[in-house]
XYZ file of C-alpha atoms in Angstrom:
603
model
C -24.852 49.134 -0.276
C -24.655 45.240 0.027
C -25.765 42.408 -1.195
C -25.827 38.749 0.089
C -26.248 35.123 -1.145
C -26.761 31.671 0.338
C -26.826 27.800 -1.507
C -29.521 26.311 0.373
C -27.791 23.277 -0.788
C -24.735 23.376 0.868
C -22.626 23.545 -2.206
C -19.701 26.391 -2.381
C -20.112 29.681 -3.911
C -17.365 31.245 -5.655
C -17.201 35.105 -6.581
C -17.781 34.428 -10.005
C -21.968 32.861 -9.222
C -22.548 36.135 -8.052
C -20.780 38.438 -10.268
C -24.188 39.531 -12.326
C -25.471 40.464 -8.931
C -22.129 42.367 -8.154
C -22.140 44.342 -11.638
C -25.853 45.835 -10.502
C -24.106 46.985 -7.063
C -24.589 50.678 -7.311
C -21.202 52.656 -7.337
C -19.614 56.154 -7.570
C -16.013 56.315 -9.001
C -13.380 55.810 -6.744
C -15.724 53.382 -4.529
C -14.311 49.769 -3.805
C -15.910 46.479 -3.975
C -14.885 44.629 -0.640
C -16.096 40.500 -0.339
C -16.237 37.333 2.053
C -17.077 34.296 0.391
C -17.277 31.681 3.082
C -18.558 27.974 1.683
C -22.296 28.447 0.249
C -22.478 32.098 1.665
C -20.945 35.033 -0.424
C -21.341 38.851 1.111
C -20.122 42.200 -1.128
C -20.189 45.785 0.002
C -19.273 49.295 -1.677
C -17.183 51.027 0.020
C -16.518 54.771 -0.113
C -14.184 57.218 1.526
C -16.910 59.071 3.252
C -19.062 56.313 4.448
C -20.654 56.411 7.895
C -20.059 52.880 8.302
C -18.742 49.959 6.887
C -20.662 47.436 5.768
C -19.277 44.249 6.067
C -17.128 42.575 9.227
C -16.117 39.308 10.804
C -16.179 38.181 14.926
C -14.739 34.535 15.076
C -16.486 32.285 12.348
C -19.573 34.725 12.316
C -19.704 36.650 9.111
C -21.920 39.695 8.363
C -23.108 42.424 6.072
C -25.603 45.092 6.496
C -26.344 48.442 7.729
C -25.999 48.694 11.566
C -26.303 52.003 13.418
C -26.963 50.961 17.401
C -28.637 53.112 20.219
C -27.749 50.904 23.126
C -23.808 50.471 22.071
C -22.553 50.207 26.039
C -25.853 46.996 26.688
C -25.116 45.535 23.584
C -21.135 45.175 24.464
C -21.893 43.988 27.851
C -24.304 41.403 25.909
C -21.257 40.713 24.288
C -19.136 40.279 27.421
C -16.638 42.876 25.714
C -16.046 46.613 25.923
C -17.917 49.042 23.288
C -14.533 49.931 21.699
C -13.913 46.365 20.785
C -14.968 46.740 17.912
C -14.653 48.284 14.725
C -17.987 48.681 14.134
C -21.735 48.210 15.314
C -22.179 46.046 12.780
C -19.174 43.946 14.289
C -20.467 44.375 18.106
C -24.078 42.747 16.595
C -21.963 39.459 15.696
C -19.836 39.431 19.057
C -23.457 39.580 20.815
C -24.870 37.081 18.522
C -21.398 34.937 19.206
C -22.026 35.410 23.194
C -26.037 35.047 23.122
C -27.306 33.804 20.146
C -30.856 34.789 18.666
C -32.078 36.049 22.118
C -30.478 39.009 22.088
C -32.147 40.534 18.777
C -34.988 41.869 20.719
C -32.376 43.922 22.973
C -30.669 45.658 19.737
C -31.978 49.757 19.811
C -31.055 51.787 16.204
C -31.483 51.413 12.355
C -30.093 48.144 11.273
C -30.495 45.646 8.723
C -28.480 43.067 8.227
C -27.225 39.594 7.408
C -25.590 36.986 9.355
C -24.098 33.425 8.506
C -22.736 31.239 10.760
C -21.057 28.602 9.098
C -20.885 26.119 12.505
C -24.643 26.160 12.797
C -24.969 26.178 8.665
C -27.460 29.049 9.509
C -28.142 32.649 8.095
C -30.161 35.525 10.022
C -31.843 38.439 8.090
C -32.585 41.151 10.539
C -34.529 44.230 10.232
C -34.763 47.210 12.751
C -38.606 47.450 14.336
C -39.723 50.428 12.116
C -38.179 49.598 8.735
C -36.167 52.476 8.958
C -32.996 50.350 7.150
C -34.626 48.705 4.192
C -33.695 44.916 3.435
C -34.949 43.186 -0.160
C -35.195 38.925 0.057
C -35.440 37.091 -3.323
C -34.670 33.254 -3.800
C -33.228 32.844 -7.582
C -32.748 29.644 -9.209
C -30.537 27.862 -6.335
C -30.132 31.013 -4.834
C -31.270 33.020 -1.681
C -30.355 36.955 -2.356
C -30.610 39.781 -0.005
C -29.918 43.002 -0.666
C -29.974 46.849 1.359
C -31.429 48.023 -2.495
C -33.055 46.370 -5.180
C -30.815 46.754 -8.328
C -28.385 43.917 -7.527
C -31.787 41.203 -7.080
C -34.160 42.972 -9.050
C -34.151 40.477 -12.538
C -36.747 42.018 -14.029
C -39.138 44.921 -14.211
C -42.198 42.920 -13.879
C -44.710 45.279 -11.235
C -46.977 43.536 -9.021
C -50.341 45.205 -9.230
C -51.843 44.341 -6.103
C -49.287 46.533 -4.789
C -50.059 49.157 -7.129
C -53.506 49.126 -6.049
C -52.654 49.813 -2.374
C -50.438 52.541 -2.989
C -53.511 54.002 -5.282
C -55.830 53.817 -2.862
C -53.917 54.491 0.414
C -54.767 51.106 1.960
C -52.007 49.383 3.729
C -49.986 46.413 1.859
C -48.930 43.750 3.712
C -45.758 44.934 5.020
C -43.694 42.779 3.239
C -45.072 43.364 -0.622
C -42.606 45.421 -3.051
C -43.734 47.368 -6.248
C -41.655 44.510 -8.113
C -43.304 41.074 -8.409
C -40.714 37.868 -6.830
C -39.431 40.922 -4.591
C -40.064 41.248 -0.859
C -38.678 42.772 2.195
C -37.827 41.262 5.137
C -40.180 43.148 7.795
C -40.240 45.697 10.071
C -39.131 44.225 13.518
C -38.680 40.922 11.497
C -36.008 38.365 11.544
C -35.665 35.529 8.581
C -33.729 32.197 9.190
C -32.178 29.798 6.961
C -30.946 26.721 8.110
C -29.954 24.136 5.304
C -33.423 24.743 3.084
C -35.487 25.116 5.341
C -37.342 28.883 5.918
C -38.749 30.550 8.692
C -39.801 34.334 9.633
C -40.470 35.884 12.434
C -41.143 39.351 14.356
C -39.548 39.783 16.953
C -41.337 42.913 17.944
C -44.723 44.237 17.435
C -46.755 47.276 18.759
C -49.423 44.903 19.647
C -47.545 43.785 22.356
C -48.099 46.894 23.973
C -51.310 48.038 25.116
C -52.392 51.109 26.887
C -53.423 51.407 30.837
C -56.631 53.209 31.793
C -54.969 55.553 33.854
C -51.652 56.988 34.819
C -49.918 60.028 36.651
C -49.830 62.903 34.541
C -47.156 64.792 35.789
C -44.816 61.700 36.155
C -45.839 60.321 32.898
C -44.816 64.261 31.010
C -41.279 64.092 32.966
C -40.614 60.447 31.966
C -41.800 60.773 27.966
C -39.405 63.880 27.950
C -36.424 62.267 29.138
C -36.788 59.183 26.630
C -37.818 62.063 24.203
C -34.387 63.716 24.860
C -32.528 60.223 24.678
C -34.110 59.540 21.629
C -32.220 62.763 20.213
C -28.807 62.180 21.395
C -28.692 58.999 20.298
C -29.284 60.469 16.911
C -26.534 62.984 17.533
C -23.773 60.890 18.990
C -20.356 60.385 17.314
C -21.790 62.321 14.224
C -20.046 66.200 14.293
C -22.582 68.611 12.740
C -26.090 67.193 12.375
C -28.780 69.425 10.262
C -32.625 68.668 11.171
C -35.917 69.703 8.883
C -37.896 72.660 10.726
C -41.388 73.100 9.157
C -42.525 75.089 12.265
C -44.974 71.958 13.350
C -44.779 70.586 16.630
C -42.598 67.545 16.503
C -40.329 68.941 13.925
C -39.821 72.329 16.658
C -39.503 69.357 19.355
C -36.661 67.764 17.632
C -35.226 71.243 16.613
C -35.506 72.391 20.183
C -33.853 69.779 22.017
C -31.080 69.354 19.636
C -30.227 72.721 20.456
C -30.113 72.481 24.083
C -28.546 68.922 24.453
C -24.886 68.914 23.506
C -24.150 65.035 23.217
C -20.738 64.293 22.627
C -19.438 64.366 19.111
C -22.529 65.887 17.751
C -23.994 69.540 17.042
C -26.676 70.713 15.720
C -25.156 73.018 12.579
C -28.320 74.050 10.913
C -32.277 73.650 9.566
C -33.913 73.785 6.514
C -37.364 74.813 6.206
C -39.685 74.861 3.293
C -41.484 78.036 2.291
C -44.625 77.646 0.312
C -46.218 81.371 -0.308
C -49.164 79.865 -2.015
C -52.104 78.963 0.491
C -51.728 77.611 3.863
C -47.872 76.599 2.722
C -46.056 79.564 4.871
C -45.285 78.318 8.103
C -42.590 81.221 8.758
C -44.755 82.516 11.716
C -43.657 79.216 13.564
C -40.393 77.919 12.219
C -38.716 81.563 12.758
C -39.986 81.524 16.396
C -37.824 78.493 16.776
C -35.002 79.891 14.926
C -34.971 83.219 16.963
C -35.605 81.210 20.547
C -32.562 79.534 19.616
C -30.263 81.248 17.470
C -30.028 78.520 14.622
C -28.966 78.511 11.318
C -31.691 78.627 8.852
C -31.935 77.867 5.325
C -35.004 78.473 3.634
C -35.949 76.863 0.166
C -38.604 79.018 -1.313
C -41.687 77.888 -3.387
C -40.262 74.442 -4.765
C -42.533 73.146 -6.988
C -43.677 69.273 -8.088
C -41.986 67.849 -11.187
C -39.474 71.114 -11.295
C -36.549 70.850 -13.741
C -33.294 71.669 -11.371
C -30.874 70.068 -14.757
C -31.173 66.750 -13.716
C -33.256 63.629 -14.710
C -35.226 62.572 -11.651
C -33.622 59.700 -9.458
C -34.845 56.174 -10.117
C -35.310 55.192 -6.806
C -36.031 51.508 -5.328
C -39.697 52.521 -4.792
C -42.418 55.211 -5.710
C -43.375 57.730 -2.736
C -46.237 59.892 -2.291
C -43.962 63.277 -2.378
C -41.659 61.588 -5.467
C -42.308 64.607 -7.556
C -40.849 67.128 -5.333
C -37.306 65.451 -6.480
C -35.577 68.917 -7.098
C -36.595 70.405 -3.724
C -35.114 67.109 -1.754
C -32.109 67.191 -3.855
C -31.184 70.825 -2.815
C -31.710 69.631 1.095
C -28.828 67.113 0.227
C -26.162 69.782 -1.469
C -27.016 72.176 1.689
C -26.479 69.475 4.535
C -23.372 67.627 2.196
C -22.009 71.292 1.646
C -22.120 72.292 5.030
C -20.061 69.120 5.633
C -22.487 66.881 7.384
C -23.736 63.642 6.531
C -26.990 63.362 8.880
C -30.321 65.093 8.951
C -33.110 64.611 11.504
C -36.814 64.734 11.130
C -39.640 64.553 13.458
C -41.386 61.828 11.048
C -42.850 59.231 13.717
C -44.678 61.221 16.169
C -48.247 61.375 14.082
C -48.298 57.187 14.038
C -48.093 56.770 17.757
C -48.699 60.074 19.453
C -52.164 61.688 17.618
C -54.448 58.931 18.766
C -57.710 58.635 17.556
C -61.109 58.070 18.755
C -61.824 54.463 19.002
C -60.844 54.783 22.919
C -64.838 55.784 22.655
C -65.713 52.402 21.011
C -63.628 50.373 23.832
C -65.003 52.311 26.647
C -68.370 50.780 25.649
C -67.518 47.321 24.876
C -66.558 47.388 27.894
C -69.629 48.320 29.294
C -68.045 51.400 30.699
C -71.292 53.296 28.994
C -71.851 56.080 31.146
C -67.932 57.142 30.799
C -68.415 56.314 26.475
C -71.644 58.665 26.595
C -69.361 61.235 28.922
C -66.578 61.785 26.225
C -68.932 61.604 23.047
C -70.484 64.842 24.716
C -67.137 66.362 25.613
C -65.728 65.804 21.636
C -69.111 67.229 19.970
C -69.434 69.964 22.029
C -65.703 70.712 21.371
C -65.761 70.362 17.757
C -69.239 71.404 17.456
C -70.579 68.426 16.049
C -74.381 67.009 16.671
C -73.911 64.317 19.546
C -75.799 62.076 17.896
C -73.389 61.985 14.880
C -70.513 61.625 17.033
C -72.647 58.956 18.976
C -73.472 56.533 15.562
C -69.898 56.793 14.358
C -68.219 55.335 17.578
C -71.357 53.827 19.617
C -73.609 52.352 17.071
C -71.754 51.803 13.979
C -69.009 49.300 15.341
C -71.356 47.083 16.430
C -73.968 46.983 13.849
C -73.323 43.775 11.384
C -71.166 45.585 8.553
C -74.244 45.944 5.968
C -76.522 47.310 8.499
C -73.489 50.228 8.993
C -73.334 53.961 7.810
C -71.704 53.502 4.693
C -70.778 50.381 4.486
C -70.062 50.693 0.931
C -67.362 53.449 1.377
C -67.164 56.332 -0.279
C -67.327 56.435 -4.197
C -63.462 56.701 -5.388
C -62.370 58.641 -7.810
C -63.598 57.791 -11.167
C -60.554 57.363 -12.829
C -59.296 54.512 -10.612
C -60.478 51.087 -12.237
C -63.709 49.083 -10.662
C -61.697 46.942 -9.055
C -60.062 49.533 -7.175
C -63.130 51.401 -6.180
C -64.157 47.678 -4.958
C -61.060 47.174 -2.773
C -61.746 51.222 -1.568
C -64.733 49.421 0.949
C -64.036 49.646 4.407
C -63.287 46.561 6.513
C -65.912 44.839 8.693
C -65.136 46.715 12.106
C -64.577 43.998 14.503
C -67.498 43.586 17.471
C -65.012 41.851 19.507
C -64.640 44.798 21.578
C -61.986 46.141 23.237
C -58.511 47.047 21.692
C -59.811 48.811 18.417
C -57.808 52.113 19.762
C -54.531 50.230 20.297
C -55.019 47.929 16.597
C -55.620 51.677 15.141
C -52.294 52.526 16.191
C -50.408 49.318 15.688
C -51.665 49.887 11.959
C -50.656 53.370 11.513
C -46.945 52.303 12.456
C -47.270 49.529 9.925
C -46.911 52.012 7.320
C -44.178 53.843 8.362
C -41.708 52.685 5.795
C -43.554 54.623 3.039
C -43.198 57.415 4.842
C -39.994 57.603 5.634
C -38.011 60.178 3.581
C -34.707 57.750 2.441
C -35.753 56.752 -0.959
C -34.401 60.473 -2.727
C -31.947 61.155 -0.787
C -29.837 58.124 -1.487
C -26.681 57.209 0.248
C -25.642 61.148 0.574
C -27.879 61.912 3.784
C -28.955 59.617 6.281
C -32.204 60.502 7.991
C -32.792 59.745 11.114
C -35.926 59.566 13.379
C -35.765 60.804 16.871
C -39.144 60.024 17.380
C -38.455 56.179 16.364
C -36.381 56.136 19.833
C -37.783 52.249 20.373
C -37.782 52.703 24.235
C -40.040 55.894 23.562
C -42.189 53.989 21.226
C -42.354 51.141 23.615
C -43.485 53.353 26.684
C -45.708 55.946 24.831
C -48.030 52.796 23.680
C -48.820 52.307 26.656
C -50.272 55.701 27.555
C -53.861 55.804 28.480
C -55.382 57.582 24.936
C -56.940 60.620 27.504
C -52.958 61.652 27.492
C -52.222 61.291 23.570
C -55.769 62.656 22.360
C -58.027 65.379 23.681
C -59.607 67.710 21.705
C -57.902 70.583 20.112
C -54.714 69.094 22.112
C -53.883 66.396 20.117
C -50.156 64.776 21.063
C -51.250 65.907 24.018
C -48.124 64.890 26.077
C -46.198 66.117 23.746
C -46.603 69.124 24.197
C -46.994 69.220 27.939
C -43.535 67.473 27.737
C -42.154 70.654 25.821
C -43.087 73.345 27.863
C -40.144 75.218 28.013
C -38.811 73.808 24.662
C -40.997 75.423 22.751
C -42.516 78.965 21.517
C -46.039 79.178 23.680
C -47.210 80.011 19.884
C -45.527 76.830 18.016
C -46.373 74.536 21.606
C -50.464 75.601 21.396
C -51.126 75.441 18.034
C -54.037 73.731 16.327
C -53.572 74.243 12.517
C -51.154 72.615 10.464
C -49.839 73.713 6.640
C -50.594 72.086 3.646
C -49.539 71.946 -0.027
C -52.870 71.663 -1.792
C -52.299 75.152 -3.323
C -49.290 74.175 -4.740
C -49.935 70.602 -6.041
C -52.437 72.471 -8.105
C -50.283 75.528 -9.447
C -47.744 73.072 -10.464
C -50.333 71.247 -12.389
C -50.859 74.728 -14.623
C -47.025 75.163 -14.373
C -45.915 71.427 -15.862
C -48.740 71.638 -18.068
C -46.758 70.373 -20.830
C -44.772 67.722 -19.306
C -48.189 65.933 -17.449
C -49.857 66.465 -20.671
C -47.247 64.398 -22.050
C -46.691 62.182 -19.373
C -50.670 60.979 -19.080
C -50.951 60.573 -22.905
C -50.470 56.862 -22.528
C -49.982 56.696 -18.761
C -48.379 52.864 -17.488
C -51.134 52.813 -14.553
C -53.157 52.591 -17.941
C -51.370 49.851 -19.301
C -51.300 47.905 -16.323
C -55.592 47.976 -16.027
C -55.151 50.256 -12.570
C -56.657 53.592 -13.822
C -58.836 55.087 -17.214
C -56.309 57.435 -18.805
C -59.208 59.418 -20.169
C -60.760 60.044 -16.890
C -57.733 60.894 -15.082
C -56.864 63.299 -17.469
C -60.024 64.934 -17.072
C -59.905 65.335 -13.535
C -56.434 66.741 -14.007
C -57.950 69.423 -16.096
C -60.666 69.901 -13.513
C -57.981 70.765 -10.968
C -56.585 73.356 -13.113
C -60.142 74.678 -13.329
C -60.635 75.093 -9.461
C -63.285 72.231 -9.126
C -62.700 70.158 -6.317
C -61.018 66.693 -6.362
C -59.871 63.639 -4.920
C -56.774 65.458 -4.489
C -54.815 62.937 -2.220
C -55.381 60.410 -4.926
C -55.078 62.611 -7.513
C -51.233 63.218 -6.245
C -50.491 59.647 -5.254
C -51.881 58.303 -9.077
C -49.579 61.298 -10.506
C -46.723 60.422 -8.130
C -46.801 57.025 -9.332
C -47.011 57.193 -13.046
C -43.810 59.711 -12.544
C -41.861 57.514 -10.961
C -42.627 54.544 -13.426
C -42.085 57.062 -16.678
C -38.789 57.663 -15.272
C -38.115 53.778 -14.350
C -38.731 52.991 -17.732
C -37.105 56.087 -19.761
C -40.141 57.184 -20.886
C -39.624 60.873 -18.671
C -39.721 64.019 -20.796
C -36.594 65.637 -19.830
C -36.706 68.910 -22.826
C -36.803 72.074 -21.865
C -40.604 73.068 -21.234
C -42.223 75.541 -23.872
C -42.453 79.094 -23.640
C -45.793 79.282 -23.106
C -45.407 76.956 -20.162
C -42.858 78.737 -18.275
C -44.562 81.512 -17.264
């Protein structure tokens, strides 16, 4: 953990400016506190005996802190003009190649990175942030202060929420990427960079996944070999340097993928040790059928955590994490990942999170095949899709031939579906659809570019802490880069979506985890562990924050909770985010219920 501050001014920082903001550093006994104060620029960093990395480092007058893990260690060096073992860190080999080639070699660092650079010649600072937002990086200016920081305790200076926020994460719709839960708190963005240069401010991407947009054609053969060699890179560079690595195996395709080729590569310094997999016997939840082929095929350890439930009391409070996630109440189950990979002696664990934002594809390839007048080939794959998911062609038709270019009150539902009742009116307003742009062209590539842009509230890092890192073969930039760029015919067809993917895997795979079209879900579950916490969500909607903060009607939310106990169907991906939420904020705010439940709730 760091944090970092800069005098716009000019004038000098001593230790003692920033020592409220050192006090919130998070720390377990026995960590140290190490610091570089350097004129108006001041950097701390915990340190710990078992850290991956260290977190602060000097090359010549450039001073950094942050959280560097590189890909590309060997091109970054030679950007450098240096060998690789150089120096002590990749964190330290980023400033030699910012020394050698200033800003322009950003773009060229691979990995999971944030961090901060000053540069006291140029009376400049750099914020940097990987491309996906895997490494998270919090920007606040306070009084005559600019504050970064890889968590928000040491900036956060109150616990004022910004609702707008709140209302995104309510209704699923994307934020803008820089927004935080806390109001006066932002990120620095995924594939962002922020500069400081005396006090003046400027921010920048310096990638973007509109850059890359996808060809019309392509050989399929050579296109399968050359996706599963940056596949396989995208593995070992996850591996590398690390001893025994442990991966997540819910029997799905990318998860098996990752699984799979762990176990045949053997890069040097890693090993794959061991999976977890999560059993679910209610509903669709047991995924043993698939995950076990994978474990037989290749002999791997196997630990199974059995019928984990939401908001389950394993002794401990919940953890009051930087920001609320969609699977926040399965706490307990994430915790007992950590003690089996930190037990086992391992720090990292990988997960095939990535491959649904670029890879599944979607069908707006339809709607861009006829604004480009290609009609006859539009009209060509409407009838292949409805025939294949026996749907009438004319509905198929009016959803991706007519609607898109109809003026947005003339289309099908312009007024979105009717959100849940609960939410307030102004969040059923914001629940509209967006005008579909009749510019043509490019809607299948801006579908994509958007899915990646929420990435970062997907990614799993928020409840694990600083115990595990999690890392994201699929988020391989290279393969990224070069999988946009697939036509869509070799990312989506139907009952093949990821189609590459698994053409790519051939003989990774079990034929039975490589062709299959169903996927597990935890509906069943979410709603026996509303019967099962009974107490506790009784307790915790009573007077509910979301409430207090005008986002939902306590009353009506509570009634739909009691309708899911009943069996009636709801909005049940809203039901779990709104629930989700208001957890997370009870526990922010020490208003969780952490006694025992009642007897008559723990049957």
């Amino acid at each position: 953990m760091f944090v970092c501050a800069l005098r716009p001014g000019g004038a000098a920082l001593s230790r003692g400016d920033v020592f409220g903001y050192i006090a919130r550093l998070r720390r377990d006994e026995g960590d140290a506190l190490n610091s570089i104060v350097d004129g108006p620029f001041a950097a701390v960093a915990t340190s710990a005996p078992d850290d991956l990395r260290p977190k602060l480092a000097r090359w010549r007058t450039l001073t950094g802190a942050g959280d560097v893990r590189l890909d590309n260690r060997a091109e970054v060096a030679a950007l450098a003009g240096i060998q690789a073992g150089e120096a002590d860190s990749d964190l330290q080999l980023v400033l030699a190649a910012l020394d050698a080639r200033g800003e322009a070699c950003i773009r060229q660092l691979l990995g999971d990175f944030a961090f901060v650079v000053w540069d006291p010649g140029a009376e400049k600072l750099l914020a940097v942030r990987d491309a996906f937002g895997v490494k998270p990086l919090y920007q606040r200016r306070s009084d005559d202060l600019v504050l970064f920081s890889s968590e928000v305790g040491p900036i956060q200076l109150d616990e004022e929420y910004d609702v707008e926020y709140i209302h995104a994460q309510l209704t699923g719709f994307a934020t803008e990427v820089t927004a935080t839960i806390w109001r006066g708190l932002t990120s620095v963005e995924p594939g962002g960079v922020v500069r400081h240069r005396g006090t003046v401010r400027t921010a920048e991407r310096y990638w973007r996944p509109e850059e890359f947009v996808p060809e019309a054609s392509g050989d399929e053969e050579a296109n399968c070999l050359r996706f599963r060699q940056l596949l396989e890179d995208g593995v070992r560079t996850r591996m590398e340097d690390t001893g025994d690595v442990w991966a997540y195996l819910s029997g799905g395709l990318d998860s098996s993928s990752v699984v799979g080729l762990a176990s045949r590569l053997r890069p040097e310094g890693g090993r794959l040790a061991g999976t977890v997999t999560f059993v679910d016997s209610l509903g669709e939840g047991d995924e043993r059928a698939y995950s076990s082929a994978v474990v037989d095929k290749y002999g791997i350890r196997n630990e199974q955590l059995h019928d984990y439930w939401l908001w389950q009391d394993d002794g401990m409070p919940p953890p009051a994490t930087d920001h609320p996630a969609p699977m926040y109440p399965f706490f307990a189950r994430e915790r007992r990942v950590s003690a089996i990979v930190r037990n086992a002696g391992s720090r990292v664990l990988l997960s095939g999170i990535g491959a649904d934002h670029y890879l599944s594809g979607n069908l707006d390839y339809i709607t861009d095949l006829a604004s480009r007048r290609q009609f006859r080939a539009a009209m060509n794959e409407v009838t292949r899709w409805s025939v294949a998911t026996r749907q009438s062609f004319w509905k198929v038709g009016r959803r991706f031939l007519v609607d898109p270019f109809l003026p947005g009150i003339m289309r099908r539902g312009a007024a979105g579906p009717a959100g849940p009742a609960w939410m307030s009116p102004s969040l059923n307003a914001r629940s509209a659809p967006a005008s579909a742009d009749r510019r043509g062209g490019g809607r299948f590539a801006h579908s994509i570019a958007s899915a990646l842009g929420t990435l970062p509230s997907w990614l799993e890092r928020t409840m694990h802490g600083s115990d595990v890192e999690i890392r994201y073969p699929f988020l391989y930039r290279p393969l990224v880069e070069w999988s946009l760029r697939l036509p869509p015919s070799q990312r989506v067809r139907p009952y093949a979506r990821k189609w590459i993917l698994r053409q790519a895997t051939r003989d990774v795979l079990p034929e039975k985890v490589r062709t299959r079209t169903t996927k597990g879900g935890i509906d069943a579950r979410v709603l026996w562990s509303l019967h099962r916490e009974r107490a506790r969500l009784d307790a915790l909607l009573k007077d509910p924050i979301l409430a207090q903060l005008g986002c939902i009607d306590a009353a009506r939310l509570r009634h739909e909770v009691d309708q899911a106990r009943r069996g009636v169907p709801v909005h049940n991906v809203q039901l779990l985010c709104a629930l989700s939420l208001e957890t997370w904020l009870a526990v922010r705010n020490g208003r969780w219920d952490a006694r025992p439940r009642t007897a008559a709730t723990a049957a």
